[in-house]
Short mmCIF file of C-alpha atoms (C1' of nucleotides) in Angstrom, two decimals:
data_model
loop_
_atom_site.label_atom_id
_atom_site.label_comp_id
_atom_site.label_asym_id
_atom_site.label_seq_id
_atom_site.Cartn_x
_atom_site.Cartn_y
_atom_site.Cartn_z
CA MET A 1 121.49 -8.82 59.33
CA LYS A 2 119.57 -10.15 56.36
CA ILE A 3 119.19 -7.80 53.43
CA PRO A 4 116.49 -8.42 50.78
CA SER A 5 117.99 -9.52 47.48
CA SER A 6 116.15 -6.76 45.59
CA TYR A 7 118.42 -4.28 47.36
CA TYR A 8 121.52 -5.81 45.88
CA ILE A 9 122.95 -3.81 43.07
CA SER A 10 125.82 -4.87 41.00
CA ASP A 11 128.80 -2.64 41.81
CA TYR A 12 129.60 -3.81 45.31
CA LYS A 13 132.77 -5.76 45.87
CA LEU A 14 131.43 -7.50 48.96
CA PRO A 15 128.10 -8.98 49.98
CA LEU A 16 126.01 -6.09 51.26
CA GLU A 17 126.04 -7.44 54.81
CA GLU A 18 129.77 -6.86 55.00
CA TYR A 19 129.30 -3.11 54.77
CA PHE A 20 127.59 -3.09 58.13
CA VAL A 21 130.81 -3.43 60.08
CA PHE A 22 131.55 0.15 61.13
CA GLY A 23 131.73 1.31 64.69
CA LEU A 24 130.35 4.77 65.42
CA SER A 25 131.22 7.12 68.22
CA VAL A 26 130.77 10.72 69.23
CA ASP A 27 133.44 12.97 70.73
CA CYS A 28 132.66 16.26 72.40
CA VAL A 29 134.92 19.25 72.55
CA VAL A 30 133.57 21.00 75.63
CA PHE A 31 134.54 24.66 75.82
CA GLY A 32 134.42 26.83 78.88
CA TYR A 33 135.56 30.34 79.71
CA HIS A 34 137.15 31.58 82.89
CA GLU A 35 138.95 34.82 83.62
CA GLY A 36 139.98 35.62 80.10
CA GLU A 37 140.95 32.10 79.12
CA ILE A 38 139.21 29.67 76.80
CA LYS A 39 139.29 26.21 78.31
CA VAL A 40 138.50 22.74 77.10
CA LEU A 41 137.44 19.77 79.21
CA LEU A 42 139.58 16.63 78.95
CA VAL A 43 139.54 13.33 80.79
CA GLN A 44 142.36 10.99 81.62
CA ARG A 45 141.59 7.55 80.28
CA ASP A 46 141.53 4.65 82.70
CA ALA A 47 141.00 1.98 80.05
CA GLU A 48 142.78 0.62 77.02
CA PRO A 49 143.58 1.74 74.46
CA PHE A 50 145.61 4.83 75.39
CA LYS A 51 145.20 4.17 79.11
CA GLY A 52 146.56 7.16 81.03
CA HIS A 53 146.39 9.57 78.11
CA TRP A 54 144.21 12.64 78.10
CA ALA A 55 141.27 12.51 75.73
CA LEU A 56 138.11 14.23 74.66
CA ILE A 57 134.97 12.91 76.23
CA GLY A 58 133.19 10.57 73.92
CA ASP A 59 131.63 7.18 73.61
CA LEU A 60 130.37 4.56 71.19
CA VAL A 61 126.90 5.20 69.82
CA GLU A 62 124.31 2.52 70.58
CA PRO A 63 122.89 0.85 67.46
CA ASP A 64 119.49 2.35 68.22
CA GLN A 65 120.64 5.76 69.39
CA ASN A 66 120.61 9.04 67.47
CA LEU A 67 123.86 10.96 67.19
CA ARG A 68 122.75 14.03 69.07
CA ASP A 69 121.33 11.92 71.88
CA ALA A 70 124.61 10.11 72.16
CA ALA A 71 126.50 13.39 72.37
CA ASN A 72 124.14 14.83 74.96
CA ASN A 73 124.46 11.64 76.92
CA VAL A 74 128.21 11.75 77.01
CA LEU A 75 128.17 15.29 78.29
CA GLU A 76 125.49 14.65 80.85
CA LYS A 77 127.26 11.59 82.22
CA LEU A 78 130.41 13.58 82.81
CA THR A 79 129.11 16.93 83.93
CA GLY A 80 125.54 16.28 84.99
CA LEU A 81 124.44 19.02 82.61
CA LYS A 82 121.49 18.93 80.26
CA ASN A 83 120.36 21.38 77.59
CA ILE A 84 123.80 22.58 76.75
CA TYR A 85 124.60 24.34 73.50
CA MET A 86 125.93 21.62 71.27
CA LYS A 87 126.76 21.56 67.61
CA GLN A 88 128.07 18.93 65.27
CA PHE A 89 131.16 20.20 63.50
CA PHE A 90 132.98 17.42 61.67
CA THR A 91 133.18 13.69 61.21
CA PHE A 92 136.48 11.86 61.42
CA GLY A 93 136.72 8.56 59.68
CA SER A 94 140.30 7.68 58.77
CA VAL A 95 140.65 3.97 58.27
CA ASP A 96 143.31 3.67 60.93
CA ARG A 97 142.18 6.23 63.47
CA HIS A 98 141.14 3.61 66.04
CA PRO A 99 143.27 0.59 67.00
CA VAL A 100 140.29 -1.69 67.64
CA GLY A 101 138.63 -1.44 64.27
CA ARG A 102 136.95 0.95 61.90
CA VAL A 103 135.38 3.49 64.18
CA VAL A 104 134.03 6.67 62.65
CA THR A 105 133.54 9.47 65.12
CA VAL A 106 131.26 12.46 64.88
CA GLY A 107 132.70 15.57 66.53
CA TYR A 108 130.48 17.91 68.53
CA PHE A 109 131.44 21.05 70.29
CA SER A 110 129.58 22.34 73.25
CA LEU A 111 129.80 25.55 75.22
CA VAL A 112 129.22 25.75 78.93
CA ASN A 113 128.85 29.02 80.78
CA SER A 114 130.73 28.10 83.89
CA ILE A 115 133.63 25.84 84.54
CA ASP A 116 132.50 25.12 88.06
CA TYR A 117 130.78 21.91 87.11
CA HIS A 118 132.07 18.91 88.92
CA PRO A 119 133.11 16.42 86.30
CA ILE A 120 132.09 12.96 87.35
CA ALA A 121 134.64 10.16 87.24
CA SER A 122 133.43 7.19 85.23
CA SER A 123 134.59 3.67 84.71
CA TRP A 124 136.85 4.71 81.90
CA ALA A 125 138.02 8.08 83.16
CA LYS A 126 140.44 8.59 86.03
CA SER A 127 140.00 12.31 86.25
CA ALA A 128 138.71 15.29 84.34
CA GLU A 129 140.29 18.72 84.01
CA TRP A 130 139.92 22.04 82.24
CA PHE A 131 142.86 22.96 80.02
CA ASN A 132 143.67 26.27 78.45
CA ILE A 133 143.35 25.77 74.70
CA ASN A 134 146.83 27.21 74.26
CA ASP A 135 148.41 24.77 76.67
CA LEU A 136 147.24 21.25 75.94
CA PRO A 137 148.65 17.85 76.88
CA GLU A 138 149.27 15.06 74.41
CA LEU A 139 146.03 13.41 73.47
CA ALA A 140 144.84 9.86 72.78
CA PHE A 141 143.76 8.60 69.34
CA ASP A 142 143.42 11.40 66.80
CA HIS A 143 141.93 13.68 69.42
CA GLN A 144 144.55 16.34 68.81
CA ASN A 145 143.23 16.59 65.32
CA ILE A 146 139.60 16.65 66.42
CA LEU A 147 140.31 19.28 69.03
CA SER A 148 142.16 21.51 66.57
CA LYS A 149 139.29 21.35 64.13
CA GLY A 150 136.88 22.10 66.98
CA ILE A 151 138.82 25.17 68.05
CA GLU A 152 139.02 26.37 64.48
CA THR A 153 135.29 25.92 64.06
CA LEU A 154 134.53 27.79 67.27
CA LYS A 155 136.79 30.71 66.37
CA ASN A 156 135.19 30.90 62.98
CA GLU A 157 131.66 30.65 64.24
CA VAL A 158 131.86 33.31 66.94
CA ARG A 159 132.72 35.95 64.34
CA HIS A 160 129.50 35.52 62.41
CA LYS A 161 127.05 34.12 64.93
CA PRO A 162 126.18 35.15 68.47
CA THR A 163 127.40 31.79 69.72
CA GLY A 164 129.87 33.33 72.12
CA PHE A 165 127.17 34.31 74.59
CA GLU A 166 126.82 30.64 75.50
CA LEU A 167 130.19 30.89 77.21
CA LEU A 168 129.01 33.64 79.57
CA PRO A 169 126.55 33.47 82.44
CA SER A 170 123.12 34.59 81.30
CA LYS A 171 123.67 38.00 82.89
CA PHE A 172 126.90 39.74 81.95
CA THR A 173 128.47 43.17 81.67
CA LEU A 174 129.68 44.70 78.43
CA LEU A 175 133.26 44.51 79.59
CA GLU A 176 132.93 40.82 80.32
CA LEU A 177 131.56 40.30 76.84
CA GLN A 178 134.38 42.30 75.34
CA GLN A 179 137.00 40.32 77.22
CA LEU A 180 135.44 37.05 76.11
CA TYR A 181 135.66 38.14 72.49
CA GLU A 182 139.20 39.32 72.96
CA ALA A 183 140.09 35.87 74.22
CA LEU A 184 138.24 34.17 71.38
CA LEU A 185 139.55 36.30 68.56
CA GLY A 186 142.99 37.07 69.89
CA TYR A 187 142.95 40.84 69.62
CA LYS A 188 141.82 43.87 71.61
CA PHE A 189 138.83 46.09 71.03
CA ASP A 190 138.46 49.74 71.86
CA LYS A 191 136.15 49.75 74.83
CA SER A 192 133.98 52.62 73.75
CA ASN A 193 133.58 51.41 70.21
CA PHE A 194 132.92 47.81 71.19
CA ARG A 195 130.14 48.95 73.45
CA LYS A 196 128.65 51.17 70.79
CA LYS A 197 128.79 48.48 68.14
CA ILE A 198 127.24 45.72 70.18
CA LEU A 199 124.50 47.93 71.62
CA GLU A 200 123.52 49.22 68.20
CA MET A 201 122.89 45.65 67.11
CA ASN A 202 119.92 45.67 69.43
CA ILE A 203 120.36 42.08 70.48
CA LEU A 204 121.14 42.78 74.12
CA LYS A 205 118.41 43.32 76.67
CA PRO A 206 119.52 45.78 79.37
CA LEU A 207 118.58 44.66 82.87
CA ASN A 208 117.81 46.91 85.79
CA GLU A 209 120.63 45.34 87.69
CA VAL A 210 124.29 46.07 88.21
CA LYS A 211 127.29 43.92 88.92
CA GLU A 212 127.68 43.41 92.66
CA LYS A 213 130.64 43.13 94.99
CA VAL A 214 133.02 45.17 92.86
CA SER A 215 135.24 47.85 94.36
CA HIS A 216 134.46 50.45 91.75
CA ARG A 217 131.54 51.77 89.83
CA PRO A 218 129.41 48.71 89.04
CA ALA A 219 128.48 47.99 85.44
CA LYS A 220 124.99 47.34 84.17
CA LEU A 221 124.06 43.78 83.45
CA PHE A 222 122.72 42.61 80.08
CA LYS A 223 121.10 39.53 78.69
CA PHE A 224 121.36 38.18 75.16
CA ASP A 225 117.94 38.63 73.55
CA GLU A 226 117.70 35.49 71.45
CA LYS A 227 114.14 36.15 70.31
CA ARG A 228 115.13 39.56 69.02
CA TYR A 229 118.17 38.13 67.31
CA ARG A 230 116.10 35.49 65.49
CA ALA A 231 113.70 38.19 64.32
CA LEU A 232 116.48 40.47 63.09
CA GLU A 233 118.19 37.55 61.38
CA LYS A 234 115.06 36.90 59.33
CA GLU A 235 115.11 40.50 58.14
CA GLY A 236 118.63 40.00 56.86
CA PHE A 237 120.67 41.19 59.84
CA SER A 238 123.89 39.35 60.34
CA PHE A 239 126.00 39.38 63.46
CA GLU A 240 129.60 40.41 62.83
CA LEU A 241 132.38 41.25 65.24
CA MET B 1 135.71 -9.21 64.70
CA LYS B 2 137.49 -10.26 67.85
CA ILE B 3 138.22 -7.54 70.37
CA PRO B 4 140.85 -8.03 73.10
CA SER B 5 139.27 -8.39 76.52
CA SER B 6 141.44 -5.61 77.93
CA TYR B 7 139.45 -3.20 75.79
CA TYR B 8 136.21 -4.10 77.46
CA ILE B 9 135.04 -1.50 79.89
CA SER B 10 132.09 -1.83 82.09
CA ASP B 11 129.40 0.57 80.89
CA TYR B 12 128.43 -1.05 77.64
CA LYS B 13 125.04 -2.68 77.37
CA LEU B 14 126.11 -5.04 74.62
CA PRO B 15 129.23 -7.04 73.90
CA LEU B 16 131.66 -4.68 72.19
CA GLU B 17 131.43 -6.57 68.89
CA GLU B 18 127.80 -5.62 68.59
CA TYR B 19 128.69 -1.96 68.20
CA PHE B 20 130.36 -2.69 64.89
CA VAL B 21 127.10 -2.95 63.02
CA PHE B 22 126.78 0.45 61.37
CA GLY B 23 126.69 1.03 57.67
CA LEU B 24 128.47 4.13 56.39
CA SER B 25 127.84 6.07 53.23
CA VAL B 26 128.71 9.37 51.63
CA ASP B 27 126.31 11.62 49.76
CA CYS B 28 127.44 14.48 47.57
CA VAL B 29 125.56 17.65 46.89
CA VAL B 30 127.07 18.69 43.58
CA PHE B 31 126.53 22.34 42.78
CA GLY B 32 126.90 23.92 39.39
CA TYR B 33 126.19 27.34 37.97
CA HIS B 34 124.75 28.19 34.60
CA GLU B 35 123.34 31.44 33.29
CA GLY B 36 122.43 32.94 36.58
CA GLU B 37 121.06 29.81 38.17
CA ILE B 38 122.50 27.62 40.89
CA LYS B 39 121.99 24.00 39.99
CA VAL B 40 122.37 20.72 41.77
CA LEU B 41 123.07 17.34 40.22
CA LEU B 42 120.57 14.57 40.97
CA VAL B 43 120.22 11.02 39.72
CA GLN B 44 117.14 8.95 39.25
CA ARG B 45 117.50 5.69 41.14
CA ASP B 46 117.21 2.44 39.26
CA ALA B 47 117.45 0.20 42.31
CA GLU B 48 115.54 -0.42 45.50
CA PRO B 49 114.89 1.20 47.86
CA PHE B 50 113.22 4.32 46.39
CA LYS B 51 113.52 3.00 42.84
CA GLY B 52 112.52 5.75 40.42
CA HIS B 53 113.00 8.59 42.90
CA TRP B 54 115.51 11.34 42.42
CA ALA B 55 118.44 11.26 44.82
CA LEU B 56 121.79 12.75 45.62
CA ILE B 57 124.74 10.84 44.32
CA GLY B 58 126.25 8.72 47.03
CA ASP B 59 127.41 5.27 47.91
CA LEU B 60 128.37 2.97 50.73
CA VAL B 61 131.90 3.41 52.02
CA GLU B 62 134.15 0.37 51.75
CA PRO B 63 135.39 -0.93 55.10
CA ASP B 64 138.95 0.01 54.15
CA GLN B 65 138.20 3.30 52.42
CA ASN B 66 138.61 6.81 53.75
CA LEU B 67 135.63 9.14 53.68
CA ARG B 68 137.07 11.69 51.32
CA ASP B 69 138.20 8.99 48.94
CA ALA B 70 134.72 7.57 48.92
CA ALA B 71 133.25 10.96 48.15
CA ASN B 72 135.74 11.66 45.37
CA ASN B 73 135.03 8.25 43.97
CA VAL B 74 131.32 8.78 43.83
CA LEU B 75 131.76 12.02 41.97
CA GLU B 76 134.33 10.64 39.58
CA LYS B 77 132.20 7.64 38.72
CA LEU B 78 129.29 9.86 37.78
CA THR B 79 130.98 12.80 36.13
CA GLY B 80 134.44 11.57 35.24
CA LEU B 81 135.85 14.51 37.16
CA LYS B 82 138.80 14.46 39.52
CA ASN B 83 140.24 17.18 41.74
CA ILE B 84 136.97 18.89 42.34
CA TYR B 85 136.42 21.26 45.25
CA MET B 86 134.78 19.13 47.89
CA LYS B 87 133.96 19.79 51.48
CA GLN B 88 132.38 17.75 54.22
CA PHE B 89 129.48 19.66 55.71
CA PHE B 90 127.35 17.46 57.96
CA THR B 91 126.73 13.89 59.03
CA PHE B 92 123.25 12.46 59.09
CA GLY B 93 122.63 9.54 61.37
CA SER B 94 118.99 9.25 62.37
CA VAL B 95 118.22 5.74 63.47
CA ASP B 96 115.51 5.32 60.87
CA ARG B 97 116.91 7.25 57.94
CA HIS B 98 117.60 4.15 55.86
CA PRO B 99 115.15 1.30 55.39
CA VAL B 100 117.81 -1.40 55.17
CA GLY B 101 119.50 -0.79 58.48
CA ARG B 102 121.49 1.75 60.42
CA VAL B 103 123.34 3.68 57.77
CA VAL B 104 125.06 6.88 58.76
CA THR B 105 125.85 9.16 55.87
CA VAL B 106 128.47 11.85 55.63
CA GLY B 107 127.40 14.79 53.47
CA TYR B 108 129.85 16.49 51.13
CA PHE B 109 129.23 19.38 48.87
CA SER B 110 131.22 19.93 45.75
CA LEU B 111 131.35 22.74 43.28
CA VAL B 112 131.94 22.24 39.61
CA ASN B 113 132.68 25.07 37.25
CA SER B 114 130.69 23.86 34.31
CA ILE B 115 127.54 21.89 34.00
CA ASP B 116 128.55 20.48 30.66
CA TYR B 117 129.91 17.29 32.12
CA HIS B 118 128.25 14.21 30.83
CA PRO B 119 126.93 12.35 33.82
CA ILE B 120 127.53 8.66 33.36
CA ALA B 121 124.68 6.25 33.91
CA SER B 122 125.54 3.55 36.39
CA SER B 123 123.97 0.33 37.51
CA TRP B 124 121.85 2.09 40.09
CA ALA B 125 121.09 5.32 38.26
CA LYS B 126 118.73 5.61 35.32
CA SER B 127 119.59 9.16 34.50
CA ALA B 128 121.24 12.25 35.89
CA GLU B 129 120.08 15.83 35.63
CA TRP B 130 120.85 19.32 36.82
CA PHE B 131 118.04 20.95 38.81
CA ASN B 132 117.65 24.56 39.79
CA ILE B 133 117.94 24.67 43.57
CA ASN B 134 114.66 26.55 43.72
CA ASP B 135 112.77 23.93 41.75
CA LEU B 136 113.55 20.48 43.07
CA PRO B 137 111.72 17.16 42.69
CA GLU B 138 110.81 14.92 45.59
CA LEU B 139 113.84 13.06 46.83
CA ALA B 140 114.61 9.58 48.14
CA PHE B 141 115.58 8.79 51.74
CA ASP B 142 116.25 11.92 53.79
CA HIS B 143 117.97 13.54 50.85
CA GLN B 144 115.68 16.53 50.95
CA ASN B 145 117.06 17.21 54.38
CA ILE B 146 120.67 16.68 53.32
CA LEU B 147 120.24 18.89 50.31
CA SER B 148 118.68 21.71 52.34
CA LYS B 149 121.54 21.63 54.78
CA GLY B 150 123.99 21.60 51.89
CA ILE B 151 122.41 24.64 50.29
CA GLU B 152 122.38 26.45 53.61
CA THR B 153 126.05 25.65 54.14
CA LEU B 154 126.98 26.85 50.67
CA LYS B 155 125.10 30.12 51.02
CA ASN B 156 126.72 30.70 54.35
CA GLU B 157 130.19 29.85 53.21
CA VAL B 158 130.28 32.00 50.08
CA ARG B 159 129.75 35.14 52.16
CA HIS B 160 132.91 34.70 54.19
CA LYS B 161 135.17 32.59 52.00
CA PRO B 162 136.14 32.87 48.35
CA THR B 163 134.52 29.50 47.68
CA GLY B 164 132.24 30.90 45.00
CA PHE B 165 135.03 31.10 42.46
CA GLU B 166 134.93 27.31 42.22
CA LEU B 167 131.62 27.64 40.42
CA LEU B 168 133.10 29.74 37.64
CA PRO B 169 135.53 28.77 34.91
CA SER B 170 139.07 29.65 35.91
CA LYS B 171 138.93 32.76 33.70
CA PHE B 172 135.94 34.97 34.23
CA THR B 173 134.79 38.57 33.85
CA LEU B 174 133.80 40.78 36.73
CA LEU B 175 130.19 40.83 35.56
CA GLU B 176 130.08 37.03 35.55
CA LEU B 177 131.39 37.03 39.08
CA GLN B 178 128.84 39.60 40.13
CA GLN B 179 125.98 37.63 38.60
CA LEU B 180 127.14 34.47 40.33
CA TYR B 181 127.07 36.21 43.68
CA GLU B 182 123.70 37.71 42.94
CA ALA B 183 122.37 34.20 42.32
CA LEU B 184 124.04 32.85 45.45
CA LEU B 185 123.03 35.60 47.82
CA GLY B 186 119.68 36.51 46.31
CA TYR B 187 120.18 40.24 45.89
CA LYS B 188 121.65 42.69 43.40
CA PHE B 189 124.88 44.61 43.60
CA ASP B 190 125.67 47.98 42.09
CA LYS B 191 127.96 47.15 39.20
CA SER B 192 130.47 49.90 39.76
CA ASN B 193 130.74 49.34 43.46
CA PHE B 194 130.95 45.57 43.21
CA ARG B 195 133.85 45.92 40.82
CA LYS B 196 135.59 48.40 43.06
CA LYS B 197 135.15 46.28 46.15
CA ILE B 198 136.34 43.01 44.70
CA LEU B 199 139.33 44.59 42.94
CA GLU B 200 140.44 46.37 46.08
CA MET B 201 140.64 43.02 47.85
CA ASN B 202 143.60 42.26 45.61
CA ILE B 203 142.74 38.62 45.21
CA LEU B 204 142.04 38.73 41.49
CA LYS B 205 144.81 38.46 38.94
CA PRO B 206 144.00 40.49 35.81
CA LEU B 207 144.80 38.64 32.61
CA ASN B 208 145.80 40.19 29.31
CA GLU B 209 142.82 38.60 27.68
CA VAL B 210 139.28 39.63 26.96
CA LYS B 211 136.04 37.75 26.60
CA GLU B 212 135.59 36.59 23.03
CA LYS B 213 132.60 36.20 20.75
CA VAL B 214 130.51 38.86 22.38
CA SER B 215 128.58 41.39 20.34
CA HIS B 216 129.68 44.37 22.38
CA ARG B 217 132.73 45.67 24.10
CA PRO B 218 134.48 42.61 25.53
CA ALA B 219 135.34 42.55 29.22
CA LYS B 220 138.74 41.75 30.67
CA LEU B 221 139.23 38.29 32.10
CA PHE B 222 140.44 37.65 35.62
CA LYS B 223 141.70 34.68 37.62
CA PHE B 224 141.27 34.07 41.31
CA ASP B 225 144.71 34.40 42.89
CA GLU B 226 144.60 31.69 45.52
CA LYS B 227 148.22 32.13 46.58
CA ARG B 228 147.62 35.79 47.22
CA TYR B 229 144.45 35.06 49.11
CA ARG B 230 146.19 32.59 51.43
CA ALA B 231 148.88 35.14 52.13
CA LEU B 232 146.40 37.92 52.88
CA GLU B 233 144.36 35.57 55.06
CA LYS B 234 147.39 34.94 57.23
CA GLU B 235 147.76 38.67 57.75
CA GLY B 236 144.22 38.85 59.05
CA PHE B 237 142.33 39.70 55.88
CA SER B 238 138.93 38.17 55.61
CA PHE B 239 136.82 37.88 52.52
CA GLU B 240 133.35 39.41 52.89
CA LEU B 241 130.73 40.14 50.31
"C1'" DA C 1 137.42 64.94 101.39
"C1'" DT C 2 140.50 62.77 98.20
"C1'" DA C 3 142.42 59.33 95.30
"C1'" DC C 4 141.41 55.73 92.42
"C1'" DT C 5 138.92 52.68 89.25
"C1'" DT C 6 135.73 51.62 85.83
"C1'" DA C 7 131.33 53.04 83.37
"C1'" DA C 8 129.39 55.55 79.91
"C1'" DA C 9 128.75 59.27 76.66
"C1'" DG C 10 130.60 62.26 73.12
"C1'" DT C 11 133.30 63.95 69.13
"C1'" DA C 12 136.23 64.91 65.18
"C1'" DA C 13 138.69 62.80 61.52
"C1'" DA C 14 139.28 59.01 58.47
"C1'" DA C 15 137.63 55.29 55.93
"C1'" DA C 16 134.25 52.72 53.60
"C1'" DG C 17 130.09 52.32 51.26
"C1'" DT C 18 126.41 54.13 48.14
"C1'" DA C 19 124.13 56.10 44.25
"C1'" DC C 20 124.85 58.03 40.28
"C1'" DT C 21 127.26 60.16 35.92
"C1'" DA C 22 130.32 60.25 32.12
"C1'" DT C 23 133.04 58.24 28.82
"C1'" DA C 24 135.31 54.45 26.24
"C1'" DA C 25 135.35 50.36 23.41
"C1'" DG C 26 133.52 47.19 21.14
"C1'" DT C 27 129.54 44.90 17.67
"C1'" DA C 28 125.83 45.13 14.33
"C1'" DA C 29 122.74 47.14 11.33
"C1'" DA C 30 121.61 51.00 8.16
"C1'" DT D 1 131.22 54.62 6.83
"C1'" DT D 2 128.05 56.19 9.89
"C1'" DT D 3 124.88 55.42 13.57
"C1'" DA D 4 122.64 52.90 17.15
"C1'" DC D 5 123.29 49.93 20.74
"C1'" DT D 6 125.45 47.33 24.45
"C1'" DT D 7 128.60 46.68 27.99
"C1'" DA D 8 133.12 48.07 30.23
"C1'" DT D 9 135.42 51.10 33.05
"C1'" DA D 10 136.55 55.35 35.51
"C1'" DG D 11 135.14 58.95 38.34
"C1'" DT D 12 132.63 61.79 41.80
"C1'" DA D 13 129.79 63.70 45.37
"C1'" DC D 14 127.45 62.27 49.23
"C1'" DT D 15 126.29 59.35 53.26
"C1'" DT D 16 127.29 56.17 56.70
"C1'" DT D 17 130.35 53.66 59.53
"C1'" DT D 18 134.55 53.06 61.86
"C1'" DT D 19 138.30 54.59 64.51
"C1'" DA D 20 140.98 56.93 67.90
"C1'" DC D 21 140.61 59.70 71.44
"C1'" DT D 22 138.52 62.90 75.23
"C1'" DT D 23 135.47 64.01 78.86
"C1'" DT D 24 132.46 63.26 82.53
"C1'" DA D 25 129.90 60.28 85.81
"C1'" DA D 26 129.47 56.97 89.46
"C1'" DG D 27 130.94 54.08 92.38
"C1'" DT D 28 134.68 52.14 96.26
"C1'" DA D 29 138.61 52.56 99.51
"C1'" DT D 30 141.61 55.30 102.41
#
DNA sequence: ATACTTAAAGTAAAAAGTACTATAAGTAAA
DNA sequence: TTTACTTATAGTACTTTTTACTTTAAGTAT
């Protein structure tokens, strides 16, 4: 790359060209929820470095590719899913975090509402699996660190934003919602009070449907009313659980 | 850079070396507080591109420098300050955000407890000034965007974490604290109730000192008790205002 | 018909939040 | 030295929210 001389300013130790030597990647912490457990999607690497180790899904960013596109791409390649909730949470750039060179990685977390997706094996991944976030294998690179920060961010975010709904199917019962939050936050709610609190927020749209194929009284199904939430948020409402 | 052939994996469009072409920078949103107003520190550029425009303080990261070090460096060079509260909040990487090439920038926000620091002119900055966050000039690059995100992050964070204290001198009165929060959150508190609420949290250490040189009854001074806060946080306490 | 499970509504007591009042402690001006 | 003025600090009555618990309803399975 040629940089116009007018752009040169005095303080740099190196010629300006030599600052354009960073590699950039994205890594996605993909969260799922199944039967009371928060899961994360990991792949087993089939390429050096760290061949055989479990890792987050991620990839180098193309020089002409935006970060979010890169992250969406990674997820779509592995799961076939588009339009998934995805949020940048932190950037990891330790000098020695990657054995090949200076690679800075931008961490995204995404939430999928079913763990039934069939992860697709790729040239660099032997297999893909969902792991309970409390029972994780050893990870490649600094992915342990990235994953921890991702989990922390998720746990923090679900308390103040209605992000958690992304982990449930679009139609859910109040008990399912409660159990999700119990898994996320690590403590129990009183059933009656949880129901009262969440309904009074007015961000759930009751459906004229009930849960099917249960051997007891079926519960009503609800949908998260995003439009309503956005409107309430503008008036100063803030989601808290 | 030479990359071992064993690291090559099939999917890449380009030779692996050609992914190491990114520039990396840090930009700091430096917040200050003075007489009821939240301020941000901007510099007027004295170098291309955007010569003459106001901008956030920031710089390219050296190839062997960690992100946080780069951010601390930038701040120290301009203000002479070390050990300032600093937090990474978002990474901006649009393909076309920088006219010279692909430069990804990591945004940090920092909070300083006085705006009396004498910003130091540097080779690329004509002057430095504190601006009220509600009355900002036009900014260089995508700094408007970075700054907005920084402000949003700050306003969000101060509601759930005791971050706000970083904007006050280490000794402060309850009224000063209240006024800071009124500026941050944009609404008024009842004096008596604010005092009661914050004191009952047990995270303020009362000092045996009072505010001096005031022409009325002087208020007691307090310190934020970080140790205590950390301990309470572990027990499940969470700061909310 | 009966037992069992979960849904859903209700309720009383406790806790927290709100609006407001009263008094104390200082400075400054008369 | 008195008086006016400003802000600190404590207190209080009232309202709202939260919490812990009880009751009843609605379904399935035997």
